Coordinates of C-alpha atoms in Angstrom, one line a residue:
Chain A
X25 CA 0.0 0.0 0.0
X26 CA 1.4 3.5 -1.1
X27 CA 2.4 5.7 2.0
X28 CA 3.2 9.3 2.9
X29 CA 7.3 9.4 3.3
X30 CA 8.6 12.4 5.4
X31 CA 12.6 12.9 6.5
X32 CA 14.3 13.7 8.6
X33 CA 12.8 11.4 11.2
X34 CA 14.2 13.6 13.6
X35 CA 16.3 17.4 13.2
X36 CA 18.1 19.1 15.5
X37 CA 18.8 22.8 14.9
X38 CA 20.4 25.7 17.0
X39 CA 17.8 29.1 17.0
X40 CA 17.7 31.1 14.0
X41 CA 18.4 28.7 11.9
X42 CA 16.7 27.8 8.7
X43 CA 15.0 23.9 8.9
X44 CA 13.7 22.5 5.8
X45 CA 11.2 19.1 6.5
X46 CA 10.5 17.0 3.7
X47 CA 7.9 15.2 2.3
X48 CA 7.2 12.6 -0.3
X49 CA 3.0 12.4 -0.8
X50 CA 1.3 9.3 -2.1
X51 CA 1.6 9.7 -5.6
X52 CA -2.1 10.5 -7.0
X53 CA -3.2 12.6 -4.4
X54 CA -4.0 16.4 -4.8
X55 CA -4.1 17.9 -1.3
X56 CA -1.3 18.5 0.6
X57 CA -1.1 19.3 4.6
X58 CA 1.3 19.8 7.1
X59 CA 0.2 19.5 10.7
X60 CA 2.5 19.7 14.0
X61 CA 2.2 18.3 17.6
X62 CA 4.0 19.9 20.1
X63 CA 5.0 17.7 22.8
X64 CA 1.7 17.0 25.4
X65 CA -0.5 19.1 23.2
X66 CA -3.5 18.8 20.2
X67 CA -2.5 18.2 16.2
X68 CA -2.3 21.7 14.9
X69 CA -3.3 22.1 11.3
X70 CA -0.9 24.4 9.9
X71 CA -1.4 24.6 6.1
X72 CA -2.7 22.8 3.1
X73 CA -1.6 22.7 -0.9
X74 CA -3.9 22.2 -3.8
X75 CA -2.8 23.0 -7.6
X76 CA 0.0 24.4 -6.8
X77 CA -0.8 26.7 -4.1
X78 CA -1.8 27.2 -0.6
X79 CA -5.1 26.5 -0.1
X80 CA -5.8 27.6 3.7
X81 CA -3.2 28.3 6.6
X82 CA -3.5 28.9 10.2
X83 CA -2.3 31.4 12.4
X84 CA 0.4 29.4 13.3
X85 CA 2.0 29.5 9.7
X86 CA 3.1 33.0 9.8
X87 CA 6.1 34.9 7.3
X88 CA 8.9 32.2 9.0
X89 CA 7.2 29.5 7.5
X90 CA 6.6 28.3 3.8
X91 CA 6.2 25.7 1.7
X92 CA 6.9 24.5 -2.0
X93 CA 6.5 21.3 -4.3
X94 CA 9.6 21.7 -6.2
X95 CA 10.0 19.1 -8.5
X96 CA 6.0 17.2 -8.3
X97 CA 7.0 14.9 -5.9
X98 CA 8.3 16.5 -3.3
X99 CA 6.7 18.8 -0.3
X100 CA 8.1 20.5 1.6
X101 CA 7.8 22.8 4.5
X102 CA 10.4 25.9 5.6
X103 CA 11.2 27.5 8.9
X104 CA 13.2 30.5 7.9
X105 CA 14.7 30.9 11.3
X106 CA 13.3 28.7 14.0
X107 CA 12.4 29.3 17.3
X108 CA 12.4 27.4 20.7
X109 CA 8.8 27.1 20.4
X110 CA 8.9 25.5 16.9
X111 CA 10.2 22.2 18.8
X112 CA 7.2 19.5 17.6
X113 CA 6.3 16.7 15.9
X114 CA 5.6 17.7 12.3
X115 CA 3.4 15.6 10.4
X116 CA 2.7 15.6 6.3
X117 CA -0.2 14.2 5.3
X118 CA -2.0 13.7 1.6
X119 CA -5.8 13.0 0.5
X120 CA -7.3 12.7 -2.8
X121 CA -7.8 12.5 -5.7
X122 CA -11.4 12.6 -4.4
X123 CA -12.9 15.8 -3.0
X124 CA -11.2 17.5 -0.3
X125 CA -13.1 15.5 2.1
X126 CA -11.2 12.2 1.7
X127 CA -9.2 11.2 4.7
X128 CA -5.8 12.2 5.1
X129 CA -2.9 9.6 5.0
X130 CA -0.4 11.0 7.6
X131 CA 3.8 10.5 7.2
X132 CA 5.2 9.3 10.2
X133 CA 6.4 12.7 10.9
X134 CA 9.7 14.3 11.9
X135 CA 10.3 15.5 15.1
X136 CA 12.1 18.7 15.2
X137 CA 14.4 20.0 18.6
X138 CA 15.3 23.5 18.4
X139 CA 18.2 24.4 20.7
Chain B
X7 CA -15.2 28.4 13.5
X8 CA -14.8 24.4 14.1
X9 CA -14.1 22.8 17.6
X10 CA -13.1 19.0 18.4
X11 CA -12.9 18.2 22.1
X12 CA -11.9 15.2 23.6
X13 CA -12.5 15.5 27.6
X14 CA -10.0 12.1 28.4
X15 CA -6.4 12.3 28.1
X16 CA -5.9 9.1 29.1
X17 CA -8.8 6.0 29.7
X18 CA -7.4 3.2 31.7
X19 CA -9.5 -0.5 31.2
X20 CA -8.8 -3.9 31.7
X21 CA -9.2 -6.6 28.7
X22 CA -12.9 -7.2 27.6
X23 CA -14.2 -4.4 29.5
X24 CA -16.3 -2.3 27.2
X25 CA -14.3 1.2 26.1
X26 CA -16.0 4.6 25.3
X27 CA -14.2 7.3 24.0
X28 CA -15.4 10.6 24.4
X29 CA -15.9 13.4 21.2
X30 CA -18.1 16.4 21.2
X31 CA -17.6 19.3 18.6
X32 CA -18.8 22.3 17.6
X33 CA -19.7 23.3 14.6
X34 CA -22.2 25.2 12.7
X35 CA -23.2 23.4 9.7
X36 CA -22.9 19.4 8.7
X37 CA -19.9 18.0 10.0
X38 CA -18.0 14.9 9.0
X39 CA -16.4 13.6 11.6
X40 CA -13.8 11.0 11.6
X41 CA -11.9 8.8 14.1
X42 CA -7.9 8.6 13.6
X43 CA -5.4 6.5 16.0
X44 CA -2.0 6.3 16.5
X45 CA -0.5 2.9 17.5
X46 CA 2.9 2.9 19.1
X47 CA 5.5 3.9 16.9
X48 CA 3.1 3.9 14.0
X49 CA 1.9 6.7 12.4
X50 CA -1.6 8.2 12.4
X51 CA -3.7 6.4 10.2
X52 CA -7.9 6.3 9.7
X53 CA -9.8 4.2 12.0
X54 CA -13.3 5.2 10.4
X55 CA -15.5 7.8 9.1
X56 CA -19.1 8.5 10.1
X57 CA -20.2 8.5 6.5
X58 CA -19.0 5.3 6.5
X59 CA -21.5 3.5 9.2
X60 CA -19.1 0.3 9.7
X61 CA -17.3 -1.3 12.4
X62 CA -13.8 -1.7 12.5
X63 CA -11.5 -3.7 14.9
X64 CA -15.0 -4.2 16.3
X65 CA -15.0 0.0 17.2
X66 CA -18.0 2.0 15.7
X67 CA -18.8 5.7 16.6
X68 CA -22.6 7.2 15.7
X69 CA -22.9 11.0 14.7
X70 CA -25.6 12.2 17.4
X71 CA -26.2 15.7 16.2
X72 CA -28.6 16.7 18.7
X73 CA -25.5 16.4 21.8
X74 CA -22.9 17.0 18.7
X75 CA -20.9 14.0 19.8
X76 CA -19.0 11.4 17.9
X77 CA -18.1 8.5 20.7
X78 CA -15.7 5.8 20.2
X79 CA -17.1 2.8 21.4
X80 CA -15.9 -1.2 21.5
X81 CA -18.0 -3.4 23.5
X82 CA -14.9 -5.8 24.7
X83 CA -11.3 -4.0 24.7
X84 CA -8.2 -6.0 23.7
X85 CA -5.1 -5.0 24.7
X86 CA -3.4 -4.2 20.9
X87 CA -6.3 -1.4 20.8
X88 CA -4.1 0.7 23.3
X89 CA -3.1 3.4 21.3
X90 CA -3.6 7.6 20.9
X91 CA -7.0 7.8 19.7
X92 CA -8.3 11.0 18.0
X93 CA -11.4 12.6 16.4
X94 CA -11.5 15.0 14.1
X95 CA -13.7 17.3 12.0
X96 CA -14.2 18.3 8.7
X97 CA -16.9 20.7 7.5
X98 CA -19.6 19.2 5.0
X99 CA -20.9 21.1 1.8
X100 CA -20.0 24.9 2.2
X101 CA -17.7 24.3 4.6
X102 CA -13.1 24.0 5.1
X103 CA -12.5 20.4 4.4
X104 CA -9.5 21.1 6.7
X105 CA -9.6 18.6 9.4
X106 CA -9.4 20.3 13.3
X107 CA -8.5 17.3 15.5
X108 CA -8.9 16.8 19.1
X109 CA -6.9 16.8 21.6
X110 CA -6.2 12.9 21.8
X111 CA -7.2 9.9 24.6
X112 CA -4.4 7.6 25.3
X113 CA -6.1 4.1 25.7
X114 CA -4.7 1.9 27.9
X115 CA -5.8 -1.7 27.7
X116 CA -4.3 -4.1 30.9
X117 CA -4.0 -7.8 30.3

């Protein structure tokens, strides 16, 4: 069965520095996500990707973070220049090609420590 | 604006005792609401979708829109369903298919 593929599996990264998660979708899907967990907390839904563009975002995903689909496999998601509070569990997740309703296959997410 | 709350962080059982776990949302329009769990050291995957009306792993959870709830419920708990359990909520027709997700229960089955 096709899955969601995310790496790192785990990134460590001083403060201010620029993090870049990727993720590998399951092939014919058409919505992207990236949700975090910080530790003890709820899944935060951060942003989603749709034809080549971001769909919705949160409040959460302000000007530090973006992402891109580069080459039409890859997804990925940017921290320009992290902060303590960015330490989480960051998951990717795809759905589709149904309607945006379809249930989301999660990666197994890569946790990130900021030091 | 969509809400998922899941009053449980943790439910404690023994084996074959009969496991309920908890959902209530808010939202204004037709929800779809989904069950997703986390087993250890596995990612989150679907456990099952209201639209769906089936059992799985012998768990089925009704859509009661009249106390906006969503329960998870088994009638004899084995120990492989511990896991992180968590609901979630996508809006219907008209609404963001974005999924807001609960907080999570941690299941706990003892032998």
């Amino acid at each position: 069965e096709p899955e969601v593929t995310q790496t790192p599996s785990h990134q460590v990264t001083q403060m201010g520095q620029e993090v870049i998660l990727r993720c590998v979708p399951i092939s014919n899907h058409l919505y992207f996500y990236w949700y975090r967990q910080i530790l003890g907390q709820k899944v935060e839904f951060l942003v989603s990707f749709y034809n080549n563009e971001i769909s919705e975002k949160s409040e959460i995903f302000d000007d530090q973070f973006s992402v891109e689909r580069p080459d039409g496999s890859n997804f990925t998601l940017k921290i320009r220049s992290t902060k303590l509070e960015d330490s989480a569990m960051y998951f990717c997740a795809s759905s589709g090609p149904g309607a945006g309703n379809s249930p989301l296959h999660f990666g197994n997410g890569t946790r990130l420590t900021v030091t | 604006a969509q809400r998922v709350t899941q009053p449980e962080k943790l439910l404690s059982v023994f084996k074959g005792a009969p496991v309920e776990l908890k959902c209530n949302y808010s939202y204004s329009g037709s929800p779809e609401l989904f069950w997703y769990v986390q087993y250890s050291r596995q990612r989150l995957q679907l456990l099952l979708r209201h639209i769906s009306r089936e059992s799985i792993k012998g768990f089925t959870a009704d859509l009661n829109k009249g106390e906006t709830s969503f329960h998870l419920k088994k009638p004899f708990a084995q120990e492989e369903d511990s896991a992180m359990y968590y609901c979630a909520l996508s809006g219907g027709s008209g609404g963001s298919y974005i999924p807001t997700f609960g907080r999570g229960t941690s299941l706990i089955v003892h032998p």
